[in-house]
mmCIF file of N, CA and C in Angstrom:
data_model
loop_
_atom_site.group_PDB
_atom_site.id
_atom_site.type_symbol
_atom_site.label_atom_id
_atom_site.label_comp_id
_atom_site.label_asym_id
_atom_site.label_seq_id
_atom_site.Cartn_x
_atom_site.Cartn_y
_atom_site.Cartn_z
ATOM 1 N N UNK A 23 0.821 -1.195 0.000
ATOM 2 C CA UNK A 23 0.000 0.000 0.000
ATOM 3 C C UNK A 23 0.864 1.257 0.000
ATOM 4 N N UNK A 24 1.962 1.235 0.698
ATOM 5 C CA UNK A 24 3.128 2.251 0.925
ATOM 6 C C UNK A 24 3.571 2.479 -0.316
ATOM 7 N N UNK A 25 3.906 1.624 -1.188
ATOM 8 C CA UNK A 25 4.572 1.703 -2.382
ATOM 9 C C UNK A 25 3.481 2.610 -3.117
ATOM 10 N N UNK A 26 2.688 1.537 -3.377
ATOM 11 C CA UNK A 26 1.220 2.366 -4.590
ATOM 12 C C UNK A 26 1.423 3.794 -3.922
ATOM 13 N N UNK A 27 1.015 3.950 -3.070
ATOM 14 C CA UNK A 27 0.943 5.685 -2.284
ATOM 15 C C UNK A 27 2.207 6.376 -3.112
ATOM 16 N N UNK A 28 3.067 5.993 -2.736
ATOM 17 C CA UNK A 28 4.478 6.551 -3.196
ATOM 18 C C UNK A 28 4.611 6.758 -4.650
ATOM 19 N N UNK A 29 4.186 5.488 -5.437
ATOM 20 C CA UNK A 29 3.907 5.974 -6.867
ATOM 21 C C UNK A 29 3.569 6.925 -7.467
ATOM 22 N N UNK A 30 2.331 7.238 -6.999
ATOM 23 C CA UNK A 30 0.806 8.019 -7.147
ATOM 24 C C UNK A 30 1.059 9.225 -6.937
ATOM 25 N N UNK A 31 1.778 9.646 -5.893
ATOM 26 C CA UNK A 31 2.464 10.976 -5.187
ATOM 27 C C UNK A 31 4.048 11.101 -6.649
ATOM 28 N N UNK A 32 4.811 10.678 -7.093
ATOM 29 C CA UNK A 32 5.563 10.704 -7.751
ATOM 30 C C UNK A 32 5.139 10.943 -9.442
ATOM 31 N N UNK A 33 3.642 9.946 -9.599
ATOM 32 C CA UNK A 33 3.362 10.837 -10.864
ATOM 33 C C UNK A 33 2.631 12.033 -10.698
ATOM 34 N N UNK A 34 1.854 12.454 -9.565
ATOM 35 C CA UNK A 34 1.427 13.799 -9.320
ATOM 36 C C UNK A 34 2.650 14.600 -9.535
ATOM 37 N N UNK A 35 3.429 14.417 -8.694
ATOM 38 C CA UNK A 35 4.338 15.406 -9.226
ATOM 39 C C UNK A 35 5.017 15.868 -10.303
ATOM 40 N N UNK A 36 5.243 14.741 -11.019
ATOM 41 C CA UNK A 36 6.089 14.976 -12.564
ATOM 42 C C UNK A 36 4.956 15.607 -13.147
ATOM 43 N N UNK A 37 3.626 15.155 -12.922
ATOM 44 C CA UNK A 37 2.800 15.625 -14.034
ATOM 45 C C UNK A 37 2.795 17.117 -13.664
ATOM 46 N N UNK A 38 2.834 17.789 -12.573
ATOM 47 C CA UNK A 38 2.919 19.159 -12.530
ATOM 48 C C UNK A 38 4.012 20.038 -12.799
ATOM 49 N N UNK A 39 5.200 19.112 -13.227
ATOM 50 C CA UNK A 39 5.974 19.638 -13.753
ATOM 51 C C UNK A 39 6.682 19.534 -15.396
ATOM 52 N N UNK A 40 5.422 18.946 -15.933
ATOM 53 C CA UNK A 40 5.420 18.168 -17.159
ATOM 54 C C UNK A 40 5.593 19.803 -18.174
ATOM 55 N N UNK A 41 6.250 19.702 -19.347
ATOM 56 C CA UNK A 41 6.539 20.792 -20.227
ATOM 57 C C UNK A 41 5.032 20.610 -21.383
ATOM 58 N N UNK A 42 4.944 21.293 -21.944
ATOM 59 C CA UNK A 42 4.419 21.630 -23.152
ATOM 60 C C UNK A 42 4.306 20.074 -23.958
ATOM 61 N N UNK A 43 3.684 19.861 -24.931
ATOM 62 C CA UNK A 43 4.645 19.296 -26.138
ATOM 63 C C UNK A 43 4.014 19.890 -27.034
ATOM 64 N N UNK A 44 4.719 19.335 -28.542
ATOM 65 C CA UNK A 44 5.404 20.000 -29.288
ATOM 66 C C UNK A 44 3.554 19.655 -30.178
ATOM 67 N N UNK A 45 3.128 20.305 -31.002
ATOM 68 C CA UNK A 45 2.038 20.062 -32.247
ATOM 69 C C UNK A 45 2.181 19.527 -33.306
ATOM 70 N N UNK A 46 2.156 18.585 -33.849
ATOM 71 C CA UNK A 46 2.294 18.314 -35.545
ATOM 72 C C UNK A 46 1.405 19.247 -36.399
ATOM 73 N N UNK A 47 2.079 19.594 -37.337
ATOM 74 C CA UNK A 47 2.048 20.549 -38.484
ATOM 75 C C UNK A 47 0.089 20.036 -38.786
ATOM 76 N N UNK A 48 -0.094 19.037 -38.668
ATOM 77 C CA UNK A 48 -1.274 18.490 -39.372
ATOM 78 C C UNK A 48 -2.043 19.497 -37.934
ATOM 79 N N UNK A 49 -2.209 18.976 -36.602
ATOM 80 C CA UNK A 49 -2.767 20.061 -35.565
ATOM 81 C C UNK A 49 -2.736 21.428 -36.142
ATOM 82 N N UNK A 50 -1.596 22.025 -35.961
ATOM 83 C CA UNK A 50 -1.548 23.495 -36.025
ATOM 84 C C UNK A 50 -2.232 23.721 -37.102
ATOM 85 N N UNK A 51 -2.709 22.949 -38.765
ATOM 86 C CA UNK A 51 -3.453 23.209 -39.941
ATOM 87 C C UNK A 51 -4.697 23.451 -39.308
ATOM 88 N N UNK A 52 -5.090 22.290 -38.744
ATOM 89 C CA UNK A 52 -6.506 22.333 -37.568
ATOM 90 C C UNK A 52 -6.785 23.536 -37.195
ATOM 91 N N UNK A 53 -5.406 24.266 -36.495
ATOM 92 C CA UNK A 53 -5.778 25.015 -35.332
ATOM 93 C C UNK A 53 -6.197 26.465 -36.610
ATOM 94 N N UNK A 54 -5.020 26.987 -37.311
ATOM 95 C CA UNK A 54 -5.362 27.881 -38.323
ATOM 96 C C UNK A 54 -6.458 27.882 -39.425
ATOM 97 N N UNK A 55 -6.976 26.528 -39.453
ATOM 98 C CA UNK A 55 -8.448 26.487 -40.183
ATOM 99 C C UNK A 55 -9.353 27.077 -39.427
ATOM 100 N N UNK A 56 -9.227 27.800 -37.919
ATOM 101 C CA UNK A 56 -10.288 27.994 -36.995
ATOM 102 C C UNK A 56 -10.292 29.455 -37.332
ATOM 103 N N UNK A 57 -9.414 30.252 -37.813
ATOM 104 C CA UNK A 57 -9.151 31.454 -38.089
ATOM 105 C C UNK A 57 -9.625 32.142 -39.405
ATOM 106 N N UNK A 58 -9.627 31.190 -40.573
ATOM 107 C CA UNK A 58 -10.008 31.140 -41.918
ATOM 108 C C UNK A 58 -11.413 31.519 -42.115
ATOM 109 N N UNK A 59 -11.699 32.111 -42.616
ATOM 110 C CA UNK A 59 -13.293 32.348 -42.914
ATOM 111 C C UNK A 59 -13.683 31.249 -44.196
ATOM 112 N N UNK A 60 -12.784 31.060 -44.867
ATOM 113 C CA UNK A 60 -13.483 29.919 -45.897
ATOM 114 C C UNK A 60 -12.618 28.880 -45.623
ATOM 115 N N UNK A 61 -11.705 28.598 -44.423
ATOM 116 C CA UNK A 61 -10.895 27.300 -44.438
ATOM 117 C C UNK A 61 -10.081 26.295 -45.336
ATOM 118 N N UNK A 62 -9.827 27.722 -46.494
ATOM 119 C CA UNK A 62 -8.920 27.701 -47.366
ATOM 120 C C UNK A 62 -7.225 27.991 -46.815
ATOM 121 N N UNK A 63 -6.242 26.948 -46.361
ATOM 122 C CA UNK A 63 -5.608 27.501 -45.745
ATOM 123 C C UNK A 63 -4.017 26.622 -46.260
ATOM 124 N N UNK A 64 -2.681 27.300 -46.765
ATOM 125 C CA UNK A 64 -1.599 26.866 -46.780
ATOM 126 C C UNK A 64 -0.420 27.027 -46.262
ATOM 127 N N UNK A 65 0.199 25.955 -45.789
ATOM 128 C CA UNK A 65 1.323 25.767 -45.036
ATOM 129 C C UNK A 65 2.236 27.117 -45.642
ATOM 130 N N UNK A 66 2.978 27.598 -44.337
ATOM 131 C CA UNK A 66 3.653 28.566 -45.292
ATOM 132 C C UNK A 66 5.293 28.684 -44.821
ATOM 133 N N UNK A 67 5.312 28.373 -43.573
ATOM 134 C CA UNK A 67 6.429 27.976 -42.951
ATOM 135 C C UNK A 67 6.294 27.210 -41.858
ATOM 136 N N UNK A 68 7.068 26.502 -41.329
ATOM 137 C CA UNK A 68 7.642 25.991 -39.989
ATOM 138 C C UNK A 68 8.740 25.959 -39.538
ATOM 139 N N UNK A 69 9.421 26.319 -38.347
ATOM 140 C CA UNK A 69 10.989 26.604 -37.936
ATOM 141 C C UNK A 69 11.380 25.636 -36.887
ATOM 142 N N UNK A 70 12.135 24.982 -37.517
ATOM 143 C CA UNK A 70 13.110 23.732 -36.340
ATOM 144 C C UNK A 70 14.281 24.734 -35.698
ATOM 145 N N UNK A 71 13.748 24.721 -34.611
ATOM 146 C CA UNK A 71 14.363 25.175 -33.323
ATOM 147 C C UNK A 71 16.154 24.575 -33.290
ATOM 148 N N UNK A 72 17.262 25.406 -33.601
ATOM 149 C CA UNK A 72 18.254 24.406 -33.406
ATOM 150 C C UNK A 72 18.413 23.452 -32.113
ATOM 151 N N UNK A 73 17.537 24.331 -30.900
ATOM 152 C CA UNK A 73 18.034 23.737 -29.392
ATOM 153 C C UNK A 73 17.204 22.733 -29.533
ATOM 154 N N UNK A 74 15.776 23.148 -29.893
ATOM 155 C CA UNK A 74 15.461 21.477 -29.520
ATOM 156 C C UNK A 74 14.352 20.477 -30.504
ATOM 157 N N UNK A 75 14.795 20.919 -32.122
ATOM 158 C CA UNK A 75 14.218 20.319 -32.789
ATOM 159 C C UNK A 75 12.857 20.508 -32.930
ATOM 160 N N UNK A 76 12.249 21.266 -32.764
ATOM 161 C CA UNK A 76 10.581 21.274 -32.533
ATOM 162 C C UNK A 76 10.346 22.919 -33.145
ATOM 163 N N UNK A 77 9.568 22.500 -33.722
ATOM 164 C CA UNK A 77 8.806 23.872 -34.356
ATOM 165 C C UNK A 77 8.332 24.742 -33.683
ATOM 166 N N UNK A 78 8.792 25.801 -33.432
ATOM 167 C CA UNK A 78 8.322 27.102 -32.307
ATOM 168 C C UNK A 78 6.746 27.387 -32.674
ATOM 169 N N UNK A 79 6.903 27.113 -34.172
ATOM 170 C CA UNK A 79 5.369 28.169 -34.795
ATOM 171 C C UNK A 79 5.459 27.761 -35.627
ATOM 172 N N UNK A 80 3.578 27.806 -36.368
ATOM 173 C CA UNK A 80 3.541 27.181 -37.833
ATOM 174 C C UNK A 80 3.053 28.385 -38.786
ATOM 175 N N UNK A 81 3.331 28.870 -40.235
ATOM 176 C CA UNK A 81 2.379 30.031 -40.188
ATOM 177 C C UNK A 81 2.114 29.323 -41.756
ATOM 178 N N UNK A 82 0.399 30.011 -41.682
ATOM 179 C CA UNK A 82 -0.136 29.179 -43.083
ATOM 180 C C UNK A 82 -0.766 30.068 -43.428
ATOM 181 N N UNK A 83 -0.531 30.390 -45.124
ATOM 182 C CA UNK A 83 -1.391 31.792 -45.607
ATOM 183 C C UNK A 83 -2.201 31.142 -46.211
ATOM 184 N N UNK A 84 -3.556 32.131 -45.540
ATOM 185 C CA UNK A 84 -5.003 32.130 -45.959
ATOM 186 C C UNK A 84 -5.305 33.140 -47.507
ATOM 187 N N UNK A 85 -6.770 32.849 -47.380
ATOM 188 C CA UNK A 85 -6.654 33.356 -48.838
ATOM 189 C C UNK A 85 -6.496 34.808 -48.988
ATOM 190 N N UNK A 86 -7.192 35.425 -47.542
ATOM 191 C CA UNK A 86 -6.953 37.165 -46.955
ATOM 192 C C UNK A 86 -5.707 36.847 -46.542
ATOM 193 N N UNK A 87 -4.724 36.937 -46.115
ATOM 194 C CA UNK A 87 -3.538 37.106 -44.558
ATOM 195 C C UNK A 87 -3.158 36.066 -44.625
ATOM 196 N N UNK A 88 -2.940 35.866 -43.378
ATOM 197 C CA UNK A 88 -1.888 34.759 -42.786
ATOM 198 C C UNK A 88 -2.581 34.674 -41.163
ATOM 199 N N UNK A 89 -1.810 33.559 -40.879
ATOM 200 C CA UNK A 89 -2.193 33.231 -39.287
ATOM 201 C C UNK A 89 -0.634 32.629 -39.671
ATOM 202 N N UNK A 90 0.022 32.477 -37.555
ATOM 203 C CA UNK A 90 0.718 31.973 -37.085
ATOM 204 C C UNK A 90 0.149 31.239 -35.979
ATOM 205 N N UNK A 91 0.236 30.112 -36.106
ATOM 206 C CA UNK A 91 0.140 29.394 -34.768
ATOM 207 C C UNK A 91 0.986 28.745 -34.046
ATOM 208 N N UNK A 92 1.504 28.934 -32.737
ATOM 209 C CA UNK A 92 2.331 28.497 -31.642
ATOM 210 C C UNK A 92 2.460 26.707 -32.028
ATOM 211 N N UNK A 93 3.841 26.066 -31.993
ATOM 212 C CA UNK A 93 3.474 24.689 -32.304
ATOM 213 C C UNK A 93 4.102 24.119 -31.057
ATOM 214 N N UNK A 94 4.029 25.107 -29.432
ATOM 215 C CA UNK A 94 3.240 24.088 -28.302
ATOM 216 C C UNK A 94 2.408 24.250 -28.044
ATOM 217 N N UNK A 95 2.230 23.169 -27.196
ATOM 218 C CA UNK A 95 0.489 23.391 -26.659
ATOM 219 C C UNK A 95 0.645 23.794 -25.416
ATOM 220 N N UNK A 96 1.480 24.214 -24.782
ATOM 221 C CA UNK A 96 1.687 24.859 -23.190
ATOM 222 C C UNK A 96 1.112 26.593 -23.585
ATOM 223 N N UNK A 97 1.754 27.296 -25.032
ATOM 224 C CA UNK A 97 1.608 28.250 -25.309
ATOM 225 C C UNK A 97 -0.216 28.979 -26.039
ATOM 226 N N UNK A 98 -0.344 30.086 -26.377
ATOM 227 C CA UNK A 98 -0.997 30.314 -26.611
ATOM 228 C C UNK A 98 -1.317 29.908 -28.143
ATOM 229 N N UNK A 99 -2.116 29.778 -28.322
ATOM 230 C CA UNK A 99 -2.774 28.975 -29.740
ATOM 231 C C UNK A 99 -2.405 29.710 -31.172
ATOM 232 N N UNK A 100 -2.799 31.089 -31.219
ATOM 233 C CA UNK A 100 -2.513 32.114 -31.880
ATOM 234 C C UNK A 100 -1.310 32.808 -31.652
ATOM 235 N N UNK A 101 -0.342 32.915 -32.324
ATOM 236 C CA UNK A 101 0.630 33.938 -32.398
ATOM 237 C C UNK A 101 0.753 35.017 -32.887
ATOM 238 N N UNK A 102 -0.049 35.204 -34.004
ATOM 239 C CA UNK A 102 -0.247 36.396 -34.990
ATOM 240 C C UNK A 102 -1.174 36.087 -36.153
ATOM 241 N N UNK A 103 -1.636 37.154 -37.050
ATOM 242 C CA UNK A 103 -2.500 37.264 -37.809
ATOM 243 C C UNK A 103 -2.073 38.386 -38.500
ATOM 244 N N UNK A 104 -2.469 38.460 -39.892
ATOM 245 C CA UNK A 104 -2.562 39.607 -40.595
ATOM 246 C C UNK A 104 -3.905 39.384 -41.398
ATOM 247 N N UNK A 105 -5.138 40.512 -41.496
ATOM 248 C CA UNK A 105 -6.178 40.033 -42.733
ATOM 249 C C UNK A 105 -5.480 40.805 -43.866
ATOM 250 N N UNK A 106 -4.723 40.764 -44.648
ATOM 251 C CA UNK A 106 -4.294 41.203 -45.910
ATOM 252 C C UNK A 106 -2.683 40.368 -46.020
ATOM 253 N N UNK A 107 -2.446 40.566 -47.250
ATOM 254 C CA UNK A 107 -1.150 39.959 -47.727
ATOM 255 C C UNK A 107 -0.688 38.637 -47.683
ATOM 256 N N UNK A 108 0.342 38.310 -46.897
ATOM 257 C CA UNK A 108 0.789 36.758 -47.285
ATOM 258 C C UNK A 108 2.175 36.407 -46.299
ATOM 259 N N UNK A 109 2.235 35.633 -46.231
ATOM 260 C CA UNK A 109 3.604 35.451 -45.115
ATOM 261 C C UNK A 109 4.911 34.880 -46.259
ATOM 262 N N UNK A 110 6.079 35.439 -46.536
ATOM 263 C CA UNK A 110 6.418 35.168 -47.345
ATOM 264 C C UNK A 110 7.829 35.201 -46.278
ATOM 265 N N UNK A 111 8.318 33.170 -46.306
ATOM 266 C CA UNK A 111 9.722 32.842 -45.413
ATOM 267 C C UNK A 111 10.934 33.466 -45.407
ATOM 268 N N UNK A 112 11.087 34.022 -47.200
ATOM 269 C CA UNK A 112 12.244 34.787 -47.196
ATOM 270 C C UNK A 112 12.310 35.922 -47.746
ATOM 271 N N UNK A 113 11.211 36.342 -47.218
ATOM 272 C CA UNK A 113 11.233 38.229 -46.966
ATOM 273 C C UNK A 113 10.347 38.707 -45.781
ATOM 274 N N UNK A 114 10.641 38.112 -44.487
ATOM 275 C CA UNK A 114 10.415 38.547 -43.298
ATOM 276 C C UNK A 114 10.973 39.883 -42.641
ATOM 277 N N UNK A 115 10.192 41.218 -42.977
ATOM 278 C CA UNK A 115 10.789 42.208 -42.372
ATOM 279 C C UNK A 115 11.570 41.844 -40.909
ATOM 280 N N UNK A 116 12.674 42.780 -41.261
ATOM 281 C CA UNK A 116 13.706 42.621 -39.599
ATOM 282 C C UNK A 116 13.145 42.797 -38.388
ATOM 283 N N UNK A 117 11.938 43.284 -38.407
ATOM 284 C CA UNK A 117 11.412 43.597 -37.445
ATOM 285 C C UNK A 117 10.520 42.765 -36.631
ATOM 286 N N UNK A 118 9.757 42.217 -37.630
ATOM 287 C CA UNK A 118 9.039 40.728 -37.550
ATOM 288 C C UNK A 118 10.013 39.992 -37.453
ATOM 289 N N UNK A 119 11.188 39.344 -38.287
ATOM 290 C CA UNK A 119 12.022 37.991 -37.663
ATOM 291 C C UNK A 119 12.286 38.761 -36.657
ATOM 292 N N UNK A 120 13.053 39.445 -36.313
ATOM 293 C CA UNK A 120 13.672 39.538 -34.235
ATOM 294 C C UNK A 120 12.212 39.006 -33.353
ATOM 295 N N UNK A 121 11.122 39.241 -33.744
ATOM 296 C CA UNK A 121 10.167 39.208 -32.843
ATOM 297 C C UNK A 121 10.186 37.270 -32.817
ATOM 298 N N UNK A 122 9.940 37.008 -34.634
ATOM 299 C CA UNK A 122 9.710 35.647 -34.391
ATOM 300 C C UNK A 122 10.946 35.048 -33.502
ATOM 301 N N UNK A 123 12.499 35.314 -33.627
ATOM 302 C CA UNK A 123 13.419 34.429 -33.077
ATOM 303 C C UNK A 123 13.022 34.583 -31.552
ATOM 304 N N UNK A 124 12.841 35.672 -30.971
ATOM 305 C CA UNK A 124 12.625 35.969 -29.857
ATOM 306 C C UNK A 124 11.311 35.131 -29.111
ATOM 307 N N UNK A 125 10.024 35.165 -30.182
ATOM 308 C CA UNK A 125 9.097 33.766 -29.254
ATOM 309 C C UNK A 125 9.763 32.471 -29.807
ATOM 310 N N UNK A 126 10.493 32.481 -30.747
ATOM 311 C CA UNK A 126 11.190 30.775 -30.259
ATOM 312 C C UNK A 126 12.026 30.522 -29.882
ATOM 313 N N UNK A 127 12.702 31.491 -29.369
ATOM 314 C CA UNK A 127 13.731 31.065 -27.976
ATOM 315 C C UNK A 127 12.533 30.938 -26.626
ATOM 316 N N UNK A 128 11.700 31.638 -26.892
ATOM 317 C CA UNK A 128 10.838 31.553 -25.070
ATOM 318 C C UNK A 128 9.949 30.620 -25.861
ATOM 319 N N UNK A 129 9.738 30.132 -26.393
ATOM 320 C CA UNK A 129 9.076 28.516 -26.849
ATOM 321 C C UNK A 129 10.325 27.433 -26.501
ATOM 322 N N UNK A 130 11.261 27.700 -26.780
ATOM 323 C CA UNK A 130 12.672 26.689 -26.600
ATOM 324 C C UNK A 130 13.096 26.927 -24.907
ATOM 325 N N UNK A 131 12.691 27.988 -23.720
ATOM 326 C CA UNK A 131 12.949 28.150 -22.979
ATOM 327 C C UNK A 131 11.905 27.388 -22.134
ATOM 328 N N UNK A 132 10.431 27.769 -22.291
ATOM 329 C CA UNK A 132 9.126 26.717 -22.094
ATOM 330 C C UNK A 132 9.299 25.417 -22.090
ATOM 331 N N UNK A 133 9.877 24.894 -23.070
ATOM 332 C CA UNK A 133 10.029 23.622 -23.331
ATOM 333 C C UNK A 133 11.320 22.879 -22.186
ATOM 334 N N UNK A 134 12.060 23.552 -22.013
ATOM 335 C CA UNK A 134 13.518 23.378 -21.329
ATOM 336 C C UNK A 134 13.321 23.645 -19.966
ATOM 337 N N UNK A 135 12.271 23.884 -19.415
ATOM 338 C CA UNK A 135 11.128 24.495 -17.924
ATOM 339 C C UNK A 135 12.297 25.625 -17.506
ATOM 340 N N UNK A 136 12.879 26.395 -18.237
ATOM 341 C CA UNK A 136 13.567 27.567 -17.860
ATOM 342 C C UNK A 136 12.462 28.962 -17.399
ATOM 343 N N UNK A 137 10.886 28.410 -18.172
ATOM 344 C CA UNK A 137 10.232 29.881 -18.346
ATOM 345 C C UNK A 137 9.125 29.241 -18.148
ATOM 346 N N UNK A 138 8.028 30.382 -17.889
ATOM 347 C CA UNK A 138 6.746 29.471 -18.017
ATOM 348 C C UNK A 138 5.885 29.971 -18.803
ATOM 349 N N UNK A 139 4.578 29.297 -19.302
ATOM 350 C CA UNK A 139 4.069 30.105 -20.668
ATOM 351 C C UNK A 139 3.028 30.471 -19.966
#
C-alpha cells in the first residue's frame, strides 16, 4: 500500500511539472483552419528550433492574410494574424524575424522548464 501511495504521489508530481509538447504541423493546420473564414488555408512555414528540434510556430497563408500558430500546446494557440497579404519565409521584415526568433527562444525556454508560458 506504501509503495502504490508513493507511486501516485511521484506521478502527481512529474505531471505538474510536465513541459508543453510540441504540435504536428497536421494540428496546427486544424488550429489555423479555426481562423479562416473559408478554411482555405496553406502551409507557409515551420521553424526547427536548433536547441530542440521542434517547431516554435507554424504560419499558413489564408486566402486574406496569414495566421501563425504556436506549435506548443503549453503556449498560446494564436501567435499572430494579418487580414491582408501573405507570409512570405524569405522576406520577413527585420522587425518581424527579431520578434519571431525571440518567441522561439521563449518557446525553446518553455520547453527546457527555464520559463513558463
Amino acid at each position: 500500500m506504501k509503495r502504490t501511495t508513493t507511486i501516485l504521489i511521484a506521478i502527481c508530481v512529474s505531471a505538474l511539472f510536465a513541459n508543453g509538447k510540441q504540435i504536428s504541423q497536421n494540428a496546427a493546420l486544424s488550429a489555423a483552419r479555426k481562423y479562416s473564414r473559408t478554411g482555405q488555408v496553406a502551409p507557409a512555414k515551420n521553424l526547427r528550433s536548433d536547441k530542440t528540434n521542434n517547431a516554435p510556430y507554424y504560419a499558413f497563408n489564408l486566402e486574406q492574410g496569414y495566421v501563425i500558430v504556436s506549435g506548443d500546446d503549453e503556449m498560446t494557440e494564436l501567435v499572430g494574424y494579418a487580414e491582408n497579404g501573405f507570409f512570405d519565409a524569405e522576406n520577413v521584415p527585420p522587425q518581424m524575424q527579431l520578434w519571431l526568433d525571440g518567441y522561439a527562444e521563449y518557446v525553446a525556454a518553455v520547453q527546457s522548464g527555464k520559463a513558463k508560458a
